[in-house]
């Protein structure tokens, strides 16, 4: 990412790109200040920025390795139509968690409030599908655990959309058209209070340039299963799409920042 791109992104997120300034004001239902806890660099930290890396864990496509890697100031997730996960009806190239050193990572536990800001580039080849295509998840760590929150590319009445849903209760937080966001950088601001039952909340903001295309919140919702919550990024999609939208594709992420509400 160029210096100009960093400046523009910082302005779009109200200073989130600056480790000194931090992000804008807290979600209205929460008082306090955001403390920067995680600010990796793709060029400096590479995949060491993450707790785990799930790059073709079934070894289905060795010729395509690495599917996940740092390139310049971006993290790139590449998906080929031949790639398969360990469950062969789906594909997965994802990273998890927020690593702060070689031996430590951040743990999002019940009662805490966290905020992630970053930029994502969705090419026209990464299309919405009739079945699931997730590009961000919140999950309890461990095999077989259900997602808590999913940011997905979904076809609704034939139209491509990007949405955020609380997966536990099936609650749609927000949705907007995907096609205007193709082939350009979109700024993401995601906030979550990790709470059981009705103690949780989320806020989801997408900005395209100077335009806010989504700013939706939900309070009094369940955002906790057990142990802790952990973010995941990448491409995780079903092969059951009926719209012909599965192509060789990729996703770029940049300028990832993690803040905790003090």
CSV table of C-alpha atoms in Angstrom, one decimal:
chain,number,residue,atom,x,y,z
A,1,UNK,CA,0.0,0.0,0.0
A,2,UNK,CA,1.4,3.4,-0.9
A,3,UNK,CA,1.8,6.2,1.6
A,4,UNK,CA,-1.1,8.0,0.0
A,5,UNK,CA,-3.3,4.9,0.4
A,6,UNK,CA,-2.4,4.8,4.1
A,7,UNK,CA,-3.3,8.4,4.6
A,8,UNK,CA,-6.6,8.1,2.9
A,9,UNK,CA,-7.4,5.0,4.8
A,10,UNK,CA,-6.6,6.6,8.1
A,11,UNK,CA,-8.9,9.6,7.2
A,12,UNK,CA,-11.7,7.2,6.2
A,13,UNK,CA,-11.6,5.4,9.5
A,14,UNK,CA,-11.3,8.5,11.5
A,15,UNK,CA,-7.6,8.0,12.3
A,16,UNK,CA,-7.7,4.2,12.9
A,17,UNK,CA,-4.6,3.8,10.8
A,18,UNK,CA,-2.6,5.9,13.2
A,19,UNK,CA,-1.4,4.0,16.3
A,20,UNK,CA,-1.2,7.3,18.1
A,21,UNK,CA,-4.7,8.6,17.3
A,22,UNK,CA,-6.7,5.4,17.6
A,23,UNK,CA,-10.2,5.0,16.1
A,24,UNK,CA,-13.1,7.3,16.5
A,25,UNK,CA,-15.5,7.5,19.4
A,26,UNK,CA,-16.8,4.4,21.1
A,27,UNK,CA,-20.1,2.7,20.2
A,28,UNK,CA,-22.9,4.9,21.7
A,29,UNK,CA,-24.0,2.3,24.3
A,30,UNK,CA,-20.5,2.0,25.7
A,31,UNK,CA,-18.4,4.6,27.5
A,32,UNK,CA,-14.6,4.5,27.5
A,33,UNK,CA,-11.7,4.8,25.2
A,34,UNK,CA,-10.2,2.4,22.6
A,35,UNK,CA,-6.7,1.1,23.3
A,36,UNK,CA,-4.6,-0.2,20.4
A,37,UNK,CA,-3.6,-3.8,21.1
A,38,UNK,CA,-2.6,-5.1,17.7
A,39,UNK,CA,-1.1,-3.4,14.7
A,40,UNK,CA,0.7,-5.9,12.5
A,41,UNK,CA,2.5,-5.1,9.2
A,42,UNK,CA,2.1,-7.4,6.3
A,43,UNK,CA,5.6,-6.5,5.0
A,44,UNK,CA,7.2,-6.8,8.5
A,45,UNK,CA,5.2,-9.5,10.3
A,46,UNK,CA,3.8,-11.5,7.4
A,47,UNK,CA,1.7,-14.5,8.5
A,48,UNK,CA,3.3,-14.1,12.0
A,49,UNK,CA,0.5,-11.6,12.6
A,50,UNK,CA,-2.0,-14.4,13.1
A,51,UNK,CA,-2.6,-17.0,15.8
A,52,UNK,CA,-3.0,-19.8,13.2
A,53,UNK,CA,-2.9,-20.2,9.4
A,54,UNK,CA,-5.2,-22.6,7.6
A,55,UNK,CA,-3.6,-22.8,4.1
A,56,UNK,CA,-5.0,-25.8,2.2
A,57,UNK,CA,-5.1,-27.9,5.3
A,58,UNK,CA,-6.2,-30.9,3.3
A,59,UNK,CA,-3.2,-30.5,0.9
A,60,UNK,CA,-5.6,-30.7,-2.0
A,61,UNK,CA,-3.6,-28.4,-4.3
A,62,UNK,CA,0.1,-28.4,-3.6
A,63,UNK,CA,0.9,-26.7,-6.9
A,64,UNK,CA,-1.1,-23.7,-5.6
A,65,UNK,CA,0.9,-23.2,-2.4
A,66,UNK,CA,1.1,-20.8,-0.8
A,67,UNK,CA,-2.5,-19.9,-1.0
A,68,UNK,CA,-2.1,-17.3,1.8
A,69,UNK,CA,0.9,-15.0,1.9
A,70,UNK,CA,2.0,-11.4,2.5
A,71,UNK,CA,2.6,-9.3,-0.6
A,72,UNK,CA,3.9,-5.8,0.0
A,73,UNK,CA,1.6,-4.2,2.5
A,74,UNK,CA,-1.3,-6.6,1.9
A,75,UNK,CA,-2.2,-10.1,3.0
A,76,UNK,CA,-3.5,-12.2,0.0
A,77,UNK,CA,-5.8,-15.1,0.2
A,78,UNK,CA,-5.9,-17.1,-3.1
A,79,UNK,CA,-8.7,-19.6,-3.9
A,80,UNK,CA,-8.7,-21.9,-6.9
A,81,UNK,CA,-11.7,-23.8,-8.0
A,82,UNK,CA,-9.8,-27.1,-7.4
A,83,UNK,CA,-9.0,-26.3,-3.8
A,84,UNK,CA,-10.8,-28.5,-1.2
A,85,UNK,CA,-11.1,-28.3,2.6
A,86,UNK,CA,-11.0,-31.4,4.8
A,87,UNK,CA,-14.8,-31.4,4.3
A,88,UNK,CA,-14.7,-31.8,0.5
A,89,UNK,CA,-18.0,-30.0,-0.1
A,90,UNK,CA,-16.3,-26.7,0.7
A,91,UNK,CA,-13.2,-24.6,0.4
A,92,UNK,CA,-11.2,-22.8,3.1
A,93,UNK,CA,-8.1,-20.5,3.1
A,94,UNK,CA,-8.2,-18.6,6.4
A,95,UNK,CA,-6.2,-17.1,9.2
A,96,UNK,CA,-7.2,-16.8,12.8
A,97,UNK,CA,-6.5,-14.7,15.8
A,98,UNK,CA,-4.4,-11.7,16.7
A,99,UNK,CA,-0.8,-12.6,17.5
A,100,UNK,CA,1.3,-10.1,19.4
A,101,UNK,CA,4.6,-12.0,19.6
A,102,UNK,CA,6.0,-15.4,18.7
A,103,UNK,CA,4.4,-17.0,21.9
A,104,UNK,CA,1.4,-14.8,22.7
A,105,UNK,CA,-1.9,-13.7,21.1
A,106,UNK,CA,-4.9,-11.7,22.2
A,107,UNK,CA,-7.8,-13.6,23.9
A,108,UNK,CA,-11.3,-12.1,23.5
A,109,UNK,CA,-13.2,-13.2,26.6
A,110,UNK,CA,-16.7,-12.7,28.0
A,111,UNK,CA,-17.4,-9.1,29.0
A,112,UNK,CA,-14.7,-7.6,26.8
A,113,UNK,CA,-15.4,-5.2,23.9
A,114,UNK,CA,-13.1,-5.3,20.9
A,115,UNK,CA,-12.8,-3.4,17.6
A,116,UNK,CA,-11.2,-4.4,14.3
A,117,UNK,CA,-10.5,-2.0,11.5
A,118,UNK,CA,-9.0,-2.9,8.2
A,119,UNK,CA,-9.2,-2.4,4.4
A,120,UNK,CA,-10.3,-5.2,2.1
A,121,UNK,CA,-10.1,-5.5,-1.7
A,122,UNK,CA,-12.8,-7.7,-3.2
A,123,UNK,CA,-12.1,-8.4,-6.9
A,124,UNK,CA,-14.9,-8.9,-9.4
A,125,UNK,CA,-14.0,-12.6,-9.5
A,126,UNK,CA,-14.9,-13.1,-5.8
A,127,UNK,CA,-18.7,-13.2,-6.3
A,128,UNK,CA,-21.6,-13.7,-3.9
A,129,UNK,CA,-23.1,-17.2,-4.0
A,130,UNK,CA,-26.4,-18.9,-3.3
A,131,UNK,CA,-24.7,-20.9,-0.5
A,132,UNK,CA,-22.2,-19.6,2.0
A,133,UNK,CA,-19.2,-17.6,1.1
A,134,UNK,CA,-17.7,-16.1,4.3
A,135,UNK,CA,-14.8,-13.6,4.3
A,136,UNK,CA,-14.8,-13.0,8.0
A,137,UNK,CA,-16.0,-15.1,11.0
A,138,UNK,CA,-16.1,-14.9,14.7
A,139,UNK,CA,-15.8,-18.3,16.3
A,140,UNK,CA,-15.0,-20.1,19.5
A,141,UNK,CA,-11.6,-21.9,18.9
A,142,UNK,CA,-11.7,-25.6,18.4
A,143,UNK,CA,-12.8,-28.1,15.7
A,144,UNK,CA,-16.6,-28.3,15.1
A,145,UNK,CA,-17.5,-25.1,16.8
A,146,UNK,CA,-20.3,-23.0,15.3
A,147,UNK,CA,-19.7,-19.4,14.0
A,148,UNK,CA,-20.9,-16.6,16.2
A,149,UNK,CA,-20.7,-13.8,13.6
A,150,UNK,CA,-20.2,-14.1,9.8
A,151,UNK,CA,-19.5,-11.5,7.1
A,152,UNK,CA,-20.6,-13.1,3.9
A,153,UNK,CA,-21.1,-12.6,0.2
A,154,UNK,CA,-24.6,-13.9,-0.5
A,155,UNK,CA,-27.0,-13.8,-3.5
A,156,UNK,CA,-30.4,-12.5,-2.4
A,157,UNK,CA,-33.2,-12.6,-5.0
A,158,UNK,CA,-30.5,-13.0,-7.6
A,159,UNK,CA,-28.5,-9.9,-6.5
A,160,UNK,CA,-25.0,-10.0,-5.1
A,161,UNK,CA,-24.8,-8.6,-1.6
A,162,UNK,CA,-22.4,-8.4,1.4
A,163,UNK,CA,-23.9,-8.9,4.8
A,164,UNK,CA,-23.2,-9.4,8.5
A,165,UNK,CA,-25.2,-11.9,10.4
A,166,UNK,CA,-25.3,-13.2,14.0
A,167,UNK,CA,-25.1,-16.8,13.2
A,168,UNK,CA,-26.2,-18.2,16.6
A,169,UNK,CA,-29.6,-16.6,16.3
A,170,UNK,CA,-29.8,-16.1,12.6
A,171,UNK,CA,-30.1,-12.3,13.0
A,172,UNK,CA,-29.2,-10.1,10.0
A,173,UNK,CA,-27.2,-7.1,11.2
A,174,UNK,CA,-26.9,-5.4,7.8
A,175,UNK,CA,-26.7,-5.9,4.1
A,176,UNK,CA,-25.7,-3.8,1.1
A,177,UNK,CA,-25.0,-4.3,-2.6
A,178,UNK,CA,-21.7,-6.0,-3.4
A,179,UNK,CA,-21.2,-5.0,-7.0
A,180,UNK,CA,-20.3,-1.3,-6.3
A,181,UNK,CA,-17.6,-2.6,-3.9
A,182,UNK,CA,-16.0,-4.9,-6.4
A,183,UNK,CA,-12.4,-4.0,-7.7
A,184,UNK,CA,-11.8,-1.3,-5.1
A,185,UNK,CA,-10.8,-0.9,-1.5
A,186,UNK,CA,-13.5,-0.9,1.2
A,187,UNK,CA,-12.8,0.1,4.8
A,188,UNK,CA,-14.2,-2.2,7.5
A,189,UNK,CA,-15.0,-1.2,11.1
A,190,UNK,CA,-16.3,-4.1,13.2
A,191,UNK,CA,-17.0,-3.9,16.9
A,192,UNK,CA,-18.2,-6.6,19.3
A,193,UNK,CA,-19.0,-6.9,22.9
A,194,UNK,CA,-18.4,-10.5,23.9
A,195,UNK,CA,-21.5,-11.4,25.9
A,196,UNK,CA,-23.6,-14.5,26.6
A,197,UNK,CA,-27.4,-14.6,26.2
A,198,UNK,CA,-28.5,-11.0,25.7
A,199,UNK,CA,-25.3,-9.4,27.0
A,200,UNK,CA,-23.5,-9.0,23.7
A,201,UNK,CA,-23.6,-6.3,21.0
A,202,UNK,CA,-22.1,-5.7,17.5
A,203,UNK,CA,-21.6,-2.8,15.2
A,204,UNK,CA,-20.6,-3.1,11.5
A,205,UNK,CA,-19.5,-0.2,9.3
A,206,UNK,CA,-18.4,-0.3,5.7
A,207,UNK,CA,-17.0,2.8,3.9
A,208,UNK,CA,-16.2,3.1,0.2
A,209,UNK,CA,-14.0,6.2,-0.2
A,210,UNK,CA,-15.8,9.0,1.8
A,211,UNK,CA,-19.2,7.2,1.6
A,212,UNK,CA,-20.5,5.2,4.4
A,213,UNK,CA,-22.5,2.3,2.8
A,214,UNK,CA,-23.4,0.4,6.0
A,215,UNK,CA,-23.5,1.4,9.7
A,216,UNK,CA,-25.6,-1.0,11.6
A,217,UNK,CA,-25.7,-2.2,15.2
A,218,UNK,CA,-27.4,-4.8,17.3
A,219,UNK,CA,-27.5,-4.8,21.1
A,220,UNK,CA,-28.9,-7.4,23.5
A,221,UNK,CA,-27.6,-10.3,21.5
A,222,UNK,CA,-25.6,-13.5,22.1
A,223,UNK,CA,-22.0,-13.2,21.0
A,224,UNK,CA,-20.4,-15.9,23.1
A,225,UNK,CA,-20.4,-19.7,23.1
A,226,UNK,CA,-17.6,-20.8,25.5
A,227,UNK,CA,-13.9,-20.2,26.3
A,228,UNK,CA,-13.4,-17.1,24.0
A,229,UNK,CA,-14.2,-15.6,20.7
A,230,UNK,CA,-11.7,-15.4,17.9
A,231,UNK,CA,-11.8,-13.6,14.5
A,232,UNK,CA,-11.0,-15.4,11.2
A,233,UNK,CA,-10.3,-13.8,7.8
A,234,UNK,CA,-10.0,-15.3,4.3
A,235,UNK,CA,-12.3,-17.2,1.9
A,236,UNK,CA,-14.5,-20.0,3.2
A,237,UNK,CA,-17.1,-21.0,0.7
A,238,UNK,CA,-19.4,-23.9,-0.1
A,239,UNK,CA,-19.2,-25.7,-3.4
A,240,UNK,CA,-23.0,-26.0,-3.5
A,241,UNK,CA,-23.5,-22.7,-5.4
A,242,UNK,CA,-26.1,-22.8,-8.1
A,243,UNK,CA,-25.4,-19.4,-9.8
A,244,UNK,CA,-22.2,-20.3,-11.6
A,245,UNK,CA,-20.2,-17.8,-9.4
A,246,UNK,CA,-17.3,-20.0,-8.3
A,247,UNK,CA,-14.1,-18.8,-10.0
A,248,UNK,CA,-10.4,-18.7,-9.3
A,249,UNK,CA,-10.2,-15.6,-7.1
A,250,UNK,CA,-8.5,-13.9,-4.2
A,251,UNK,CA,-9.1,-11.4,-1.4
A,252,UNK,CA,-6.7,-8.7,-0.1
A,253,UNK,CA,-6.6,-7.3,3.4
A,254,UNK,CA,-4.5,-4.4,4.6
A,255,UNK,CA,-3.9,-2.2,7.6
A,256,UNK,CA,-5.4,-4.5,10.2
A,257,UNK,CA,-5.8,-2.9,13.7
A,258,UNK,CA,-7.2,-4.3,16.9
A,259,UNK,CA,-8.4,-2.2,19.8
A,260,UNK,CA,-10.0,-3.0,23.1
A,261,UNK,CA,-12.4,-0.8,24.9
A,262,UNK,CA,-11.0,0.2,28.3
